[in-house]
Each structure stands twice: as structure tokens, then as C-alpha cells.
Amino acid sequence: MAADAAVNGSVLRANDLVAGYVPEVDILNGVSLEVREGEIVTVIGPNGAGKSTLIKTIFGLLHPRRGSVVFRGSDITGRKPHDITRSGMSYVPQLDNVFPSLTVEENLEMGALDPSGAHERIARMYDVFPRLGERTDQVVDTMSGGERQMVAMARALMPDPQVMLLDEPSAGLAPAFVDAIFDKCGEINRTGVTLVMVEQNATRALGMSSRGYVLDVGTNRFQGTGRELLEDPKVTELYLGGTARVDRPEEGEAAGT
């Protein structure tokens, strides 16, 4: 399987994942996902579809009951998150994604795998996020939600990952910060970082995505380019319409469902 991933150009591949939080209750029921180098891939779907569970399983926070995860040609199924981070993947959770009692700079230092190069990487993060460069000594708990999200993203970029996983990066943010976060996602991608996003703002996320996946009841329902999904009448009716099944924060999954 690892050789297959290397041949088809995948940097990340999840194969037939089955996973859950309690015995005999599966949240994922055979989900597969492929991500190619340089892409932005967005995963959408209704509350409880398994989107956050998929990201956690890929990153080693949840061990799959079946299936595999292949990253850069190597099977990483069941590996610990810190090992996966060292292999070139970072993760930004939806909740509890910063150290609130620490300053901005201390948060970034916590993300450095190599202390000897930390100051250079921190300077680079301040170039990417100038707002943080103006607040280096500010305690993160006193910052706005959008600013804290920037801290979380910058910390995840400190190890210089090839792939970054983001779980609901715009959830609960003021409109101005929603725009800023999506702009930063695009900017980060243009530097060569491949992005995988779970996102409740489905229309905006798919509009900037190379490809997307729609999950429902823990299974793959639709997949295609971002444009194909936005223009698919069934996707529009079921997941992008007036029911707002997608365009609201996922309270259930934030709690671990």
C-alpha cells in the first residue's frame, strides 16, 4: 500500500478507516481519503458525520479498528502523534489549541522540534502572521478568538511540516477573522504546505480547495474537485442549502462524536 501511494503521487492516504471512541460503536465506517502534494483538501458533512474523527485518526489520536494511514510512502497507522509530527505532519485542533497562560512567543517556542533553530522559525512566523509579531509578549488568554487561532496555526507551522491538518479553523470567529484565517490558509498553501481542512464554512472552503470530500454517517458520500462539489445539485441541496447542516459549528464532534 505504501508503494502504491508513492506511485500515484499521494502525500497522504487514508484507506478504509473504521474507528470510534467506545467499543462496538463506529464513527468511521470505511472512510478513505487521498491528498496529493500541494493540494488543499476540504472535508465537509453534517454534524456527527465523522469529520473530526477522521482527522484525529489520521494524526494518531485515535487508533483505527480497521484500515491504514500512509504518509509520504510510509504506513503510520497507530503511530503516536509526536512521531507523526516529527515525520512532517502537524495538527490544529478546533478546541484547546493554544497554551492560554503563555505568551505568543512562548506558544511558538513550544512548537519547535529543534530549539537551536527556534528563533529563526519564530521570525518566519511573524512574517506570515504580522499581527502576532506586534504581540509577542501578550498572554494568549487575553487575545481574541481569531488571534488565538493564528497562534495555533503558527505553532503548528513551527516544525516546518509538509502537511497541516486543520479542524474547523474558522469556527466561532468574527467575520473579519474568518476572512483573515482563510486568507492565511491560502498563503500557507502557496508556500508549499499541503492542507487538509475540516470546515463548517463549506462553501468558502470548497471554493479555495483543490478537491473535497463529503462525509455522512461515517462514510464517503461524495468527492470531487472543489468546483465540482459546489456545482453538484445533490451536494448543494443536502449540504450547502438553507438547512445549514454544514454552515454551523459542529458541537457534537467538538465533544468527541
mmCIF file of N, CA and C in Angstrom, residues 1-2 12-19 57-71 74-81 83-84 89:
data_model
loop_
_atom_site.group_PDB
_atom_site.id
_atom_site.type_symbol
_atom_site.label_atom_id
_atom_site.label_comp_id
_atom_site.label_asym_id
_atom_site.label_seq_id
_atom_site.Cartn_x
_atom_site.Cartn_y
_atom_site.Cartn_z
ATOM 1 N N MET A 1 0.826 -1.211 0.000
ATOM 2 C CA MET A 1 0.000 0.000 0.000
ATOM 3 C C MET A 1 0.860 1.261 0.000
ATOM 4 N N ALA A 2 1.964 1.221 0.774
ATOM 5 C CA ALA A 2 2.843 2.385 0.787
ATOM 6 C C ALA A 2 3.440 2.630 -0.583
ATOM 7 N N LEU A 12 -0.507 11.815 1.331
ATOM 8 C CA LEU A 12 -1.258 11.267 2.456
ATOM 9 C C LEU A 12 -2.430 10.463 1.915
ATOM 10 N N ARG A 13 -2.623 9.287 2.494
ATOM 11 C CA ARG A 13 -3.739 8.457 2.058
ATOM 12 C C ARG A 13 -4.322 7.723 3.260
ATOM 13 N N ALA A 14 -5.622 7.844 3.462
ATOM 14 C CA ALA A 14 -6.356 7.059 4.457
ATOM 15 C C ALA A 14 -7.163 6.008 3.707
ATOM 16 N N ASN A 15 -7.049 4.775 4.139
ATOM 17 C CA ASN A 15 -7.655 3.662 3.416
ATOM 18 C C ASN A 15 -8.648 2.916 4.298
ATOM 19 N N ASP A 16 -9.940 2.994 3.962
ATOM 20 C CA ASP A 16 -10.972 2.148 4.556
ATOM 21 C C ASP A 16 -10.947 2.201 6.084
ATOM 22 N N LEU A 17 -10.891 3.424 6.636
ATOM 23 C CA LEU A 17 -10.761 3.571 8.085
ATOM 24 C C LEU A 17 -12.079 3.290 8.808
ATOM 25 N N VAL A 18 -11.976 2.467 9.834
ATOM 26 C CA VAL A 18 -13.070 2.233 10.774
ATOM 27 C C VAL A 18 -12.537 2.601 12.152
ATOM 28 N N ALA A 19 -13.237 3.492 12.850
ATOM 29 C CA ALA A 19 -12.757 3.952 14.156
ATOM 30 C C ALA A 19 -13.916 4.493 14.975
ATOM 31 N N THR A 57 -7.925 10.342 13.704
ATOM 32 C CA THR A 57 -7.408 9.017 13.383
ATOM 33 C C THR A 57 -6.172 9.119 12.513
ATOM 34 N N ILE A 58 -6.186 10.024 11.549
ATOM 35 C CA ILE A 58 -5.010 10.227 10.704
ATOM 36 C C ILE A 58 -3.807 10.645 11.537
ATOM 37 N N PHE A 59 -4.036 11.505 12.529
ATOM 38 C CA PHE A 59 -2.935 12.062 13.313
ATOM 39 C C PHE A 59 -2.539 11.182 14.499
ATOM 40 N N GLY A 60 -3.146 10.026 14.644
ATOM 41 C CA GLY A 60 -2.736 9.100 15.692
ATOM 42 C C GLY A 60 -3.368 9.318 17.041
ATOM 43 N N LEU A 61 -4.326 10.227 17.134
ATOM 44 C CA LEU A 61 -5.023 10.446 18.404
ATOM 45 C C LEU A 61 -6.069 9.372 18.671
ATOM 46 N N LEU A 62 -6.423 8.641 17.641
ATOM 47 C CA LEU A 62 -7.407 7.572 17.734
ATOM 48 C C LEU A 62 -6.897 6.422 16.880
ATOM 49 N N HIS A 63 -6.880 5.228 17.440
ATOM 50 C CA HIS A 63 -6.357 4.076 16.715
ATOM 51 C C HIS A 63 -7.486 3.440 15.911
ATOM 52 N N PRO A 64 -7.292 3.247 14.603
ATOM 53 C CA PRO A 64 -8.359 2.655 13.798
ATOM 54 C C PRO A 64 -8.558 1.173 14.112
ATOM 55 N N ARG A 65 -9.806 0.737 14.018
ATOM 56 C CA ARG A 65 -10.113 -0.682 14.184
ATOM 57 C C ARG A 65 -9.880 -1.454 12.899
ATOM 58 N N ARG A 66 -9.887 -0.722 11.811
ATOM 59 C CA ARG A 66 -9.592 -1.314 10.518
ATOM 60 C C ARG A 66 -9.070 -0.224 9.609
ATOM 61 N N GLY A 67 -8.269 -0.589 8.609
ATOM 62 C CA GLY A 67 -7.771 0.374 7.656
ATOM 63 C C GLY A 67 -6.363 0.834 7.970
ATOM 64 N N SER A 68 -5.871 1.763 7.158
ATOM 65 C CA SER A 68 -4.486 2.213 7.301
ATOM 66 C C SER A 68 -4.360 3.678 6.924
ATOM 67 N N VAL A 69 -3.264 4.274 7.394
ATOM 68 C CA VAL A 69 -2.895 5.646 7.036
ATOM 69 C C VAL A 69 -1.470 5.608 6.511
ATOM 70 N N VAL A 70 -1.281 6.108 5.292
ATOM 71 C CA VAL A 70 0.035 6.126 4.661
ATOM 72 C C VAL A 70 0.433 7.579 4.437
ATOM 73 N N PHE A 71 1.612 7.952 4.934
ATOM 74 C CA PHE A 71 2.099 9.321 4.820
ATOM 75 C C PHE A 71 3.499 9.301 4.221
ATOM 76 N N SER A 74 5.042 5.883 3.794
ATOM 77 C CA SER A 74 5.237 5.025 4.964
ATOM 78 C C SER A 74 3.916 4.814 5.696
ATOM 79 N N ASP A 75 3.690 3.596 6.140
ATOM 80 C CA ASP A 75 2.494 3.285 6.916
ATOM 81 C C ASP A 75 2.666 3.844 8.332
ATOM 82 N N ILE A 76 1.827 4.811 8.696
ATOM 83 C CA ILE A 76 1.922 5.419 10.030
ATOM 84 C C ILE A 76 0.745 5.023 10.912
ATOM 85 N N THR A 77 -0.014 4.030 10.498
ATOM 86 C CA THR A 77 -1.186 3.604 11.252
ATOM 87 C C THR A 77 -0.794 3.255 12.691
ATOM 88 N N GLY A 78 -1.452 3.890 13.646
ATOM 89 C CA GLY A 78 -1.219 3.577 15.049
ATOM 90 C C GLY A 78 -0.002 4.243 15.658
ATOM 91 N N ARG A 79 0.750 5.020 14.879
ATOM 92 C CA ARG A 79 1.897 5.703 15.457
ATOM 93 C C ARG A 79 1.448 6.849 16.362
ATOM 94 N N LYS A 80 2.288 7.230 17.303
ATOM 95 C CA LYS A 80 1.969 8.286 18.256
ATOM 96 C C LYS A 80 2.022 9.651 17.564
ATOM 97 N N PRO A 81 1.185 10.595 18.026
ATOM 98 C CA PRO A 81 1.174 11.925 17.397
ATOM 99 C C PRO A 81 2.534 12.608 17.356
ATOM 100 N N ASP A 83 5.428 11.244 17.063
ATOM 101 C CA ASP A 83 6.212 10.636 15.992
ATOM 102 C C ASP A 83 5.729 11.126 14.626
ATOM 103 N N ILE A 84 4.410 11.247 14.479
ATOM 104 C CA ILE A 84 3.845 11.728 13.220
ATOM 105 C C ILE A 84 4.269 13.167 12.975
ATOM 106 N N MET A 89 4.076 16.087 9.679
ATOM 107 C CA MET A 89 2.661 16.435 9.689
ATOM 108 C C MET A 89 2.325 17.181 10.979
#
